[in-house]
Tab-separated table of C-alpha atoms in Angstrom:
chain	number	residue	atom	x	y	z
N	1	MET	CA	-16.281	-15.299	-17.703
N	2	ASN	CA	-15.364	-14.850	-21.245
N	3	TYR	CA	-11.691	-15.352	-22.281
N	4	PRO	CA	-11.240	-14.553	-26.169
N	5	TYR	CA	-7.686	-15.382	-26.769
N	6	LEU	CA	-8.183	-18.795	-25.378
N	7	LYS	CA	-10.803	-19.927	-27.949
N	8	ASN	CA	-9.861	-22.430	-30.519
N	9	LYS	CA	-6.530	-23.012	-28.767
N	10	ASN	CA	-4.692	-26.046	-28.031
N	11	VAL	CA	-4.059	-26.024	-24.003
N	12	LEU	CA	-1.343	-28.356	-22.470
N	13	LEU	CA	-1.773	-28.801	-18.887
N	14	GLY	CA	1.198	-30.202	-16.987
N	15	VAL	CA	0.488	-31.461	-13.468
N	16	SER	CA	3.404	-31.924	-10.753
N	17	SER	CA	2.752	-33.609	-7.517
N	18	GLY	CA	1.768	-30.925	-5.070
N	19	ILE	CA	-1.062	-31.272	-2.662
N	20	ALA	CA	-2.885	-28.483	-4.656
N	21	LEU	CA	-3.039	-30.765	-7.465
N	22	TYR	CA	-6.802	-31.435	-6.666
N	23	LYS	CA	-7.135	-28.012	-7.605
N	24	ALA	CA	-5.859	-28.620	-11.092
N	25	VAL	CA	-9.035	-30.716	-11.496
N	26	ASP	CA	-11.277	-27.778	-11.314
N	27	LEU	CA	-8.759	-25.927	-14.075
N	28	ALA	CA	-9.237	-28.945	-16.171
N	29	SER	CA	-13.137	-28.610	-15.832
N	30	LYS	CA	-13.070	-24.935	-16.437
N	31	LEU	CA	-10.776	-25.389	-19.696
N	32	ARG	CA	-13.155	-28.090	-20.807
N	33	LYS	CA	-16.092	-25.307	-20.790
N	34	LEU	CA	-14.235	-23.247	-22.863
N	35	ASP	CA	-13.390	-23.745	-26.864
N	36	VAL	CA	-10.215	-25.201	-26.385
N	37	GLY	CA	-8.538	-28.388	-27.304
N	38	LEU	CA	-7.118	-29.827	-24.067
N	39	ASN	CA	-4.202	-32.510	-23.292
N	40	ILE	CA	-2.640	-33.362	-19.852
N	41	ILE	CA	0.323	-34.614	-18.636
N	42	LEU	CA	0.879	-35.956	-15.109
N	43	THR	CA	4.253	-36.693	-13.567
N	44	PRO	CA	4.854	-40.187	-12.215
N	45	ASN	CA	4.635	-38.757	-8.673
N	46	ALA	CA	1.150	-36.955	-9.390
N	47	GLU	CA	-0.164	-40.069	-10.704
N	48	LYS	CA	0.526	-41.575	-7.424
N	49	LEU	CA	-1.754	-39.116	-5.483
N	50	ILE	CA	-4.325	-39.188	-8.133
N	51	ASP	CA	-5.632	-41.506	-10.628
N	52	LYS	CA	-5.187	-39.991	-14.390
N	53	THR	CA	-8.916	-41.106	-15.106
N	54	VAL	CA	-10.321	-38.525	-12.802
N	55	PHE	CA	-8.527	-35.421	-15.122
N	56	SER	CA	-9.529	-37.559	-18.153
N	57	ALA	CA	-13.332	-37.731	-17.239
N	58	VAL	CA	-13.425	-34.091	-15.819
N	59	GLY	CA	-11.283	-32.836	-18.886
N	60	ASP	CA	-13.093	-34.981	-21.418
N	61	CYS	CA	-9.427	-35.272	-22.770
N	62	ASN	CA	-6.309	-37.830	-23.091
N	63	VAL	CA	-3.973	-37.654	-20.116
N	64	TYR	CA	-0.478	-38.559	-20.497
N	65	THR	CA	1.811	-40.114	-17.796
N	66	SER	CA	4.931	-41.707	-19.490
N	67	ILE	CA	7.506	-41.146	-22.486
N	68	LYS	CA	7.711	-44.996	-23.036
N	69	ASN	CA	4.563	-46.213	-22.176
N	70	ASP	CA	2.351	-43.579	-24.343
N	71	VAL	CA	3.946	-44.134	-27.412
N	72	ASN	CA	1.817	-45.120	-29.941
N	73	GLY	CA	3.463	-46.134	-33.795
N	74	GLY	CA	5.175	-43.078	-34.713
N	75	TRP	CA	3.252	-40.791	-32.589
N	76	ILE	CA	6.000	-39.972	-29.529
N	77	PRO	CA	4.353	-38.317	-26.845
N	78	HIS	CA	6.828	-35.388	-25.910
N	79	THR	CA	7.677	-34.400	-29.073
N	80	SER	CA	3.868	-34.297	-30.463
N	81	LEU	CA	2.525	-32.774	-27.297
N	82	SER	CA	4.926	-29.920	-27.407
N	83	ALA	CA	4.584	-29.440	-31.170
N	84	ASP	CA	0.467	-29.598	-31.284
N	85	ALA	CA	0.313	-26.911	-28.060
N	86	ASP	CA	-0.684	-23.360	-28.344
N	87	VAL	CA	0.215	-22.816	-24.525
N	88	PHE	CA	1.653	-25.066	-22.194
N	89	VAL	CA	0.827	-24.546	-18.544
N	90	VAL	CA	2.306	-26.074	-15.513
N	91	ALA	CA	0.043	-26.042	-12.374
N	92	PRO	CA	0.524	-26.705	-9.787
N	93	ALA	CA	4.560	-26.402	-10.399
N	94	THR	CA	6.258	-27.889	-7.388
N	95	THR	CA	9.736	-26.903	-6.218
N	96	ASN	CA	11.099	-29.962	-7.710
N	97	THR	CA	9.674	-29.883	-10.972
N	98	ILE	CA	10.801	-25.966	-11.211
N	99	ALA	CA	14.347	-27.008	-10.396
N	100	LYS	CA	14.119	-29.668	-12.987
N	101	LEU	CA	12.570	-27.536	-15.614
N	102	ASN	CA	15.556	-24.738	-14.930
N	103	ALA	CA	18.319	-27.229	-14.994
N	104	GLY	CA	17.104	-28.791	-18.147
N	105	PHE	CA	16.197	-31.942	-17.099
N	106	ALA	CA	14.114	-34.369	-19.427
N	107	ASP	CA	13.592	-37.355	-16.954
N	108	ASN	CA	9.777	-37.493	-17.206
N	109	LEU	CA	7.268	-36.981	-20.046
N	110	LEU	CA	6.325	-33.194	-18.476
N	111	THR	CA	10.095	-32.102	-18.482
N	112	ALA	CA	10.862	-33.861	-21.452
N	113	THR	CA	7.853	-32.256	-23.407
N	114	ALA	CA	9.149	-28.795	-21.823
N	115	SER	CA	12.375	-29.258	-23.389
N	116	ALA	CA	10.728	-29.853	-26.823
N	117	PHE	CA	8.319	-26.809	-26.407
N	118	ASP	CA	9.753	-23.978	-28.564
N	119	LYS	CA	6.942	-21.414	-28.308
N	120	GLU	CA	6.873	-18.572	-25.962
N	121	GLU	CA	3.595	-19.172	-24.341
N	122	LYS	CA	4.795	-21.345	-21.507
N	123	ILE	CA	3.478	-20.568	-17.760
N	124	ILE	CA	4.479	-21.782	-14.289
N	125	VAL	CA	1.822	-21.822	-11.713
N	126	ALA	CA	4.093	-21.951	-8.954
N	127	THR	CA	2.710	-23.471	-5.462
N	128	MET	CA	4.281	-24.812	-2.516
N	129	ASN	CA	4.974	-24.124	1.224
N	130	THR	CA	6.190	-20.684	2.103
N	131	ARG	CA	9.641	-21.559	3.407
N	132	MET	CA	9.938	-23.659	0.440
N	133	PHE	CA	8.983	-20.916	-2.118
N	134	GLU	CA	11.279	-18.136	-0.419
N	135	ASN	CA	14.083	-20.467	-0.431
N	136	LYS	CA	16.719	-19.075	-2.350
N	137	ALA	CA	17.385	-22.050	-4.366
N	138	ASN	CA	13.682	-21.763	-5.708
N	139	LEU	CA	13.838	-17.997	-6.081
N	140	ARG	CA	17.028	-18.448	-8.195
N	141	ASN	CA	15.267	-21.050	-10.173
N	142	LEU	CA	12.178	-18.776	-10.998
N	143	LYS	CA	14.247	-16.005	-12.051
N	144	GLY	CA	16.117	-18.377	-14.314
N	145	LEU	CA	12.972	-20.008	-15.693
N	146	GLU	CA	11.901	-16.156	-16.201
N	147	GLU	CA	15.236	-15.523	-18.105
N	148	MET	CA	14.295	-18.506	-20.432
N	149	GLY	CA	10.858	-17.134	-21.359
N	150	TRP	CA	8.569	-18.833	-19.077
N	151	LYS	CA	6.035	-16.376	-17.413
N	152	ILE	CA	5.829	-16.864	-13.856
N	153	MET	CA	2.406	-16.776	-12.147
N	154	PHE	CA	3.261	-16.385	-8.293
N	155	PRO	CA	1.240	-18.109	-5.576
N	156	ASP	CA	-1.244	-16.269	-3.507
N	157	GLU	CA	-0.919	-15.697	0.526
N	158	GLY	CA	-3.178	-17.628	2.827
N	159	HIS	CA	-3.797	-20.705	4.600
N	160	LEU	CA	-1.562	-23.650	2.887
N	161	ALA	CA	-2.435	-27.210	3.117
N	162	CYS	CA	0.156	-27.823	5.614
N	163	GLY	CA	-1.691	-25.506	8.048
N	164	GLU	CA	0.883	-22.548	7.795
N	165	VAL	CA	-0.256	-19.248	6.643
N	166	GLY	CA	1.895	-17.492	4.226
N	167	LYS	CA	2.830	-17.119	0.399
N	168	GLY	CA	2.482	-20.498	-1.503
N	169	ARG	CA	-1.024	-20.805	-2.042
N	170	TYR	CA	-2.418	-22.295	-5.540
N	171	PRO	CA	-4.240	-19.347	-7.035
N	172	ASP	CA	-7.986	-18.998	-7.982
N	173	ASN	CA	-8.550	-20.988	-11.346
N	174	GLU	CA	-10.316	-17.722	-12.810
N	175	ASN	CA	-7.522	-15.874	-12.175
N	176	ILE	CA	-5.013	-18.773	-13.770
N	177	LEU	CA	-7.412	-18.710	-16.728
N	178	GLU	CA	-7.200	-14.750	-16.742
N	179	PHE	CA	-3.391	-14.995	-16.850
N	180	ILE	CA	-3.332	-17.623	-19.813
N	181	ASP	CA	-5.554	-15.494	-21.792
N	182	GLY	CA	-3.225	-12.432	-21.172
N	183	VAL	CA	-0.303	-14.485	-22.251
N	184	LEU	CA	-2.082	-15.468	-25.515
N	185	ALA	CA	-3.263	-11.893	-25.877
N	186	PRO	CA	-1.623	-9.407	-28.624
N	187	LYS	CA	0.553	-7.027	-27.151
N	188	ASP	CA	-0.359	-3.904	-29.129
N	189	TYR	CA	-1.018	-1.861	-26.055
N	190	GLU	CA	2.593	-2.853	-24.493
N	191	GLY	CA	4.446	0.557	-23.254
N	192	LYS	CA	0.835	2.636	-22.857
N	193	LYS	CA	-0.160	4.005	-19.911
N	194	VAL	CA	-4.312	3.670	-19.727
N	195	VAL	CA	-6.319	5.643	-17.290
N	196	ILE	CA	-10.118	3.977	-16.853
N	197	THR	CA	-13.055	4.960	-14.762
N	198	ALA	CA	-15.936	2.645	-14.255
N	199	GLY	CA	-18.858	2.356	-12.375
N	200	PRO	CA	-21.364	4.466	-10.460
N	201	THR	CA	-20.586	7.569	-8.275
N	202	ILE	CA	-22.106	8.508	-4.947
N	203	GLU	CA	-23.210	11.984	-3.971
N	204	PRO	CA	-24.356	12.151	-0.009
N	205	ILE	CA	-27.213	13.854	0.906
N	206	ASP	CA	-26.900	13.078	4.592
N	207	PRO	CA	-25.285	10.133	6.376
N	208	VAL	CA	-28.017	7.821	5.317
N	209	ARG	CA	-29.045	9.092	1.748
N	210	SER	CA	-27.275	9.763	-1.652
N	211	ILE	CA	-27.472	10.510	-5.235
N	212	THR	CA	-26.289	7.433	-7.330
N	213	ASN	CA	-27.220	5.597	-10.604
N	214	ARG	CA	-27.682	2.035	-11.743
N	215	SER	CA	-24.377	1.638	-13.317
N	216	SER	CA	-22.864	-2.018	-12.368
N	217	GLY	CA	-19.084	-1.120	-13.888
N	218	LYS	CA	-19.077	-3.957	-15.725
N	219	MET	CA	-18.123	-2.262	-19.123
N	220	GLY	CA	-15.257	-0.304	-17.628
N	221	TYR	CA	-14.105	-3.605	-15.744
N	222	GLU	CA	-13.982	-5.440	-18.929
N	223	LEU	CA	-11.989	-2.604	-20.819
N	224	ALA	CA	-9.504	-2.754	-17.911
N	225	ARG	CA	-9.419	-6.676	-18.302
N	226	GLU	CA	-8.532	-6.419	-21.989
N	227	LEU	CA	-6.273	-3.593	-21.957
N	228	ALA	CA	-4.203	-5.090	-19.165
N	229	ALA	CA	-4.000	-8.435	-20.983
N	230	ARG	CA	-2.780	-6.668	-24.291
N	231	GLY	CA	0.258	-5.155	-22.207
N	232	ALA	CA	-1.165	-1.900	-21.072
N	233	GLU	CA	-0.480	-0.496	-17.656
N	234	VAL	CA	-3.773	0.192	-16.449
N	235	TYR	CA	-4.926	2.492	-13.517
N	236	LEU	CA	-8.755	1.624	-12.775
N	237	ILE	CA	-10.363	4.202	-10.872
N	238	SER	CA	-13.817	2.648	-9.789
N	239	GLY	CA	-16.780	3.590	-8.128
N	240	PRO	CA	-18.690	1.451	-5.692
N	241	THR	CA	-19.190	-1.949	-7.445
N	242	LYS	CA	-19.861	-5.518	-6.526
N	243	LEU	CA	-17.071	-6.594	-9.179
N	244	LYS	CA	-13.583	-7.842	-8.379
N	245	PRO	CA	-10.699	-6.167	-9.800
N	246	PRO	CA	-9.491	-7.711	-12.762
N	247	PHE	CA	-6.559	-9.785	-11.969
N	248	LEU	CA	-3.725	-8.622	-14.496
N	249	VAL	CA	-4.869	-4.874	-13.239
N	250	LYS	CA	-2.360	-4.060	-10.655
N	251	LYS	CA	-3.346	-0.469	-9.976
N	252	PHE	CA	-6.624	-0.284	-8.352
N	253	PHE	CA	-8.367	2.811	-6.737
N	254	SER	CA	-11.557	2.776	-5.049
N	255	VAL	CA	-13.646	6.128	-4.695
N	256	GLU	CA	-17.136	7.183	-4.312
N	257	SER	CA	-17.699	10.817	-5.381
N	258	VAL	CA	-17.222	12.834	-8.692
N	259	ASP	CA	-14.708	14.847	-6.960
N	260	GLU	CA	-12.533	12.104	-5.684
N	261	MET	CA	-12.692	10.367	-9.250
N	262	PHE	CA	-11.648	13.635	-10.986
N	263	LYS	CA	-8.504	14.275	-8.589
N	264	LEU	CA	-7.296	10.733	-9.160
N	265	THR	CA	-7.859	10.896	-12.843
N	266	LEU	CA	-6.240	14.217	-13.268
N	267	LYS	CA	-3.245	12.944	-11.069
N	268	PHE	CA	-2.687	9.792	-13.554
N	269	PHE	CA	-3.853	11.764	-16.655
N	270	LYS	CA	-0.595	13.622	-17.013
N	271	GLU	CA	1.672	10.450	-17.499
N	272	ALA	CA	-0.918	8.589	-19.276
N	273	ASP	CA	-1.186	7.691	-23.305
N	274	ILE	CA	-5.224	7.156	-23.227
N	275	ALA	CA	-8.113	8.108	-20.994
N	276	ILE	CA	-11.535	6.151	-20.985
N	277	MET	CA	-14.129	7.674	-19.085
N	278	ALA	CA	-16.482	4.576	-18.775
N	279	ALA	CA	-17.956	5.711	-15.381
N	280	ALA	CA	-21.424	6.752	-14.642
N	281	VAL	CA	-20.653	10.110	-13.039
N	282	SER	CA	-23.256	12.090	-11.436
N	283	ASP	CA	-23.874	15.406	-13.165
N	284	TYR	CA	-24.906	17.201	-9.972
N	285	LYS	CA	-23.913	16.986	-6.226
N	286	VAL	CA	-25.916	18.435	-3.077
N	287	LYS	CA	-24.753	21.768	-2.471
N	288	ASN	CA	-25.153	21.688	1.340
N	289	TYR	CA	-24.608	18.120	2.864
N	290	SER	CA	-26.180	17.812	6.165
N	291	ASN	CA	-24.534	16.048	8.796
N	292	LYS	CA	-27.467	14.581	10.429
N	293	LYS	CA	-30.161	12.676	9.019
N	294	ILE	CA	-32.757	14.841	7.514
N	295	LYS	CA	-35.981	14.138	9.271
N	296	LYS	CA	-39.706	14.148	7.664
N	297	SER	CA	-40.830	17.531	8.546
N	298	SER	CA	-43.163	18.501	5.752
N	299	GLU	CA	-44.632	17.259	2.729
N	300	ASN	CA	-42.239	18.623	0.270
N	301	LEU	CA	-38.266	18.763	0.656
N	302	ILE	CA	-36.090	20.799	-1.489
N	303	ILE	CA	-32.478	19.905	-2.117
N	304	GLU	CA	-30.084	22.514	-3.976
N	305	LEU	CA	-27.815	20.793	-6.262
N	306	GLU	CA	-24.455	22.006	-7.910
N	307	LYS	CA	-22.820	20.793	-10.810
N	308	ASN	CA	-20.104	18.346	-10.687
N	309	PRO	CA	-16.969	18.876	-12.485
N	310	ASP	CA	-16.988	17.301	-16.175
N	311	ILE	CA	-14.129	14.829	-16.164
N	312	LEU	CA	-13.898	13.939	-19.760
N	313	LYS	CA	-14.566	17.652	-20.445
N	314	GLU	CA	-11.516	18.964	-18.472
N	315	LEU	CA	-9.306	16.191	-20.057
N	316	GLY	CA	-10.179	17.360	-23.400
N	317	LYS	CA	-8.958	21.054	-22.464
N	318	ILE	CA	-5.454	19.658	-21.089
N	319	LYS	CA	-4.692	16.813	-23.390
N	320	ASN	CA	-1.984	17.215	-25.563
N	321	ASN	CA	-1.439	16.107	-29.097
N	322	THR	CA	-0.651	12.451	-28.626
N	323	GLN	CA	-3.021	11.748	-25.717
N	324	ILE	CA	-6.227	9.836	-26.664
N	325	THR	CA	-9.674	10.399	-24.735
N	326	VAL	CA	-12.715	8.221	-25.055
N	327	GLY	CA	-15.706	8.786	-23.539
N	328	PHE	CA	-19.265	7.063	-23.289
N	329	ALA	CA	-22.607	8.278	-24.019
N	330	ALA	CA	-25.395	6.007	-22.519
N	331	GLU	CA	-28.791	7.650	-23.804
N	332	THR	CA	-32.548	6.759	-24.090
N	333	ASN	CA	-33.099	8.488	-27.152
N	334	ASP	CA	-31.351	10.141	-30.231
N	335	VAL	CA	-28.567	8.277	-29.153
N	336	ILE	CA	-26.121	8.975	-32.165
N	337	GLU	CA	-27.029	12.742	-32.453
N	338	TYR	CA	-26.185	13.342	-28.498
N	339	ALA	CA	-23.012	11.279	-29.104
N	340	ASN	CA	-21.717	13.386	-31.946
N	341	LYS	CA	-22.382	16.401	-29.700
N	342	LYS	CA	-20.486	15.133	-27.009
N	343	LEU	CA	-17.387	14.302	-29.317
N	344	ILE	CA	-17.403	17.826	-30.154
N	345	ASN	CA	-18.003	19.462	-26.922
N	346	LYS	CA	-15.713	17.421	-24.990
N	347	ASN	CA	-12.880	17.556	-27.403
N	348	ALA	CA	-13.092	13.684	-27.194
N	349	ASP	CA	-11.229	11.419	-30.170
N	350	ILE	CA	-13.764	8.733	-29.658
N	351	ILE	CA	-17.525	8.486	-27.826
N	352	VAL	CA	-18.874	5.056	-27.184
N	353	SER	CA	-22.697	5.436	-27.294
N	354	ASN	CA	-25.219	2.840	-26.516
N	355	ASP	CA	-29.085	2.943	-25.798
N	356	VAL	CA	-29.293	2.026	-22.234
N	357	SER	CA	-33.216	1.900	-22.591
N	358	ARG	CA	-32.786	-1.301	-23.992
N	359	LYS	CA	-33.116	-3.786	-21.110
N	360	ASP	CA	-31.498	-6.840	-23.151
N	361	ILE	CA	-27.972	-4.337	-22.971
N	362	GLY	CA	-28.870	-1.830	-20.442
N	363	PHE	CA	-27.128	-1.326	-16.751
N	364	ASP	CA	-25.985	-4.556	-15.058
N	365	SER	CA	-26.491	-6.711	-18.191
N	366	ASN	CA	-23.598	-8.792	-19.448
N	367	GLN	CA	-24.257	-7.924	-22.901
N	368	ASN	CA	-23.922	-4.557	-24.886
N	369	GLU	CA	-24.351	-3.293	-28.431
N	370	VAL	CA	-22.276	0.306	-29.123
N	371	VAL	CA	-21.495	2.571	-31.896
N	372	LEU	CA	-18.016	4.010	-31.763
N	373	ILE	CA	-17.827	7.495	-32.969
N	374	SER	CA	-14.971	9.747	-34.048
N	375	LYS	CA	-14.141	12.373	-36.480
N	376	ASP	CA	-13.318	9.296	-38.883
N	377	GLY	CA	-17.008	8.140	-38.954
N	378	GLU	CA	-19.070	5.693	-37.196
N	379	LYS	CA	-18.726	1.917	-36.714
N	380	HIS	CA	-21.485	-0.191	-35.344
N	381	VAL	CA	-20.573	-3.297	-32.945
N	382	GLU	CA	-23.412	-5.750	-32.960
N	383	LYS	CA	-24.590	-7.250	-29.915
N	384	SER	CA	-21.920	-9.271	-27.900
N	385	SER	CA	-20.686	-10.067	-24.586
N	386	LYS	CA	-19.183	-6.909	-23.089
N	387	ARG	CA	-15.805	-8.503	-23.047
N	388	ASP	CA	-16.099	-9.035	-27.020
N	389	ILE	CA	-17.330	-5.396	-27.259
N	390	SER	CA	-14.265	-4.217	-25.095
N	391	VAL	CA	-12.073	-6.119	-27.521
N	392	ALA	CA	-13.777	-4.307	-30.435
N	393	ILE	CA	-13.291	-1.046	-28.534
N	394	CYS	CA	-9.604	-1.435	-27.958
N	395	ASN	CA	-8.918	-2.567	-31.758
N	396	TYR	CA	-10.628	0.892	-32.586
N	397	ILE	CA	-8.566	2.588	-30.155
N	398	SER	CA	-5.548	0.976	-31.353
N	399	SER	CA	-6.265	1.907	-35.002
N	400	LYS	CA	-6.188	5.420	-33.920
N	401	PHE	CA	-2.594	5.765	-32.211
N	402	SER	CA	-1.275	3.266	-34.588
N	403	LYS	CA	-1.819	6.045	-37.554
C-alpha cells in the first residue's frame, strides 16, 4: 500500500498500556518500511508490559519513556519531540490516557509531550473494553478531545482480549496508516461530493455464464482512497472485485450489472460535484437471459446482444455548469485519438486515457501511465503506482473546479 502524504514525515507514536500494545509493534514495523522519521514514547505502565527494546528494534528508532531520564544536555524530550514531529499518534489510547489528555495532565512523557504539541495533526486510536468505551465519562472525554482538535479513530467491533465481543477492538494497522495519511493530506476537496464507479460489470447469459472483463478495480479504488483522504464525501459504486473498500470511504455500494450501476450513479449524481467513471462497463448485455443453463446442442451458439446505457454519455447530457464529469479511455491502439473523440462525444470535462495492451500497466497491474485530456490540452503522467497516478488525476481535476 502507498501512503503519499506520510512520505518524509516525522511520526511520533505514543503507546499507552492497553493489552493491544503488542499490535502497535506491528504498526511501528510498518512505519519503518515507509519513508518516515519515527520516534516512540511508551508510558510507564506500557513499559511494564513490553520492553522498549522491542519497539526500538522493530521500528529502528529511538524509544523514550521518561521526562527526567531521557534529558540529554539541552535536549528536553517532551518539548523537543513535540516540536520535531509532523504528526502525533497515540495507539493504543487507553481510557486512562484519554482522560488525562482531555483534562490536560502532563504527568508522564506521553501526556507532557501532548501538552506541548501545538499542531493540528494529532490522532487518538481508542482501544479498550466495550463497557469502558461506552462509559459516559470516556465518551465525554473523547468529545472533549475532538473539540481540542484531536482526530479520533474509533475502535472496531469484534472479539476483545478480555473474551468479550463488542466495540473496543484495536483497528487494523493498514487502516490506521490510511487514517494518518488522510490527516496529513491537503483538504482541497472538503465539501465536495464525488461519485466514482470502479471495477468490471457482469452481464449474465444464464445462471452459469456471463459477459465480463478483466478490470481489477484498482484505479477506481485508489481514486476513491485519494479523494476521501483529501476531504471529499465519496460514493464508491463498485462492480465485483477482490479489493477491500478504502477505509476512509464510508459510502460503498456493490453492483453487478451496468443497469444497477447506472441507476445508482444517476441517483447520487444529482447532488454530486464530480463524477468519475473509472469502471470498465460492458457495452452490451444479453437480450434474452436464459433462466436455465444453456446446453451444448449444436456446434454453434448465437447469443443476441443489445446495447447497455452509456453512463458517462448520459451524465454529459444532464450535468449542470458546475458539475465535472471524468471518463476513462482504456484502448489498445490510437489511444489519444479515441480519447479526444470520447471527450467530445460524451460531453466530458476530462478523459483519462491509457494503453491497456501494455502488460506493465494493463489490467490488474499496480502501475499505470496515463494521458489526461481536456479542452485545455493534454497532460502526460509518467508510469507510477496507481495511488500516485490518482494523486495526479485529483490534482488535475482540482485545477478545473478551482478556476
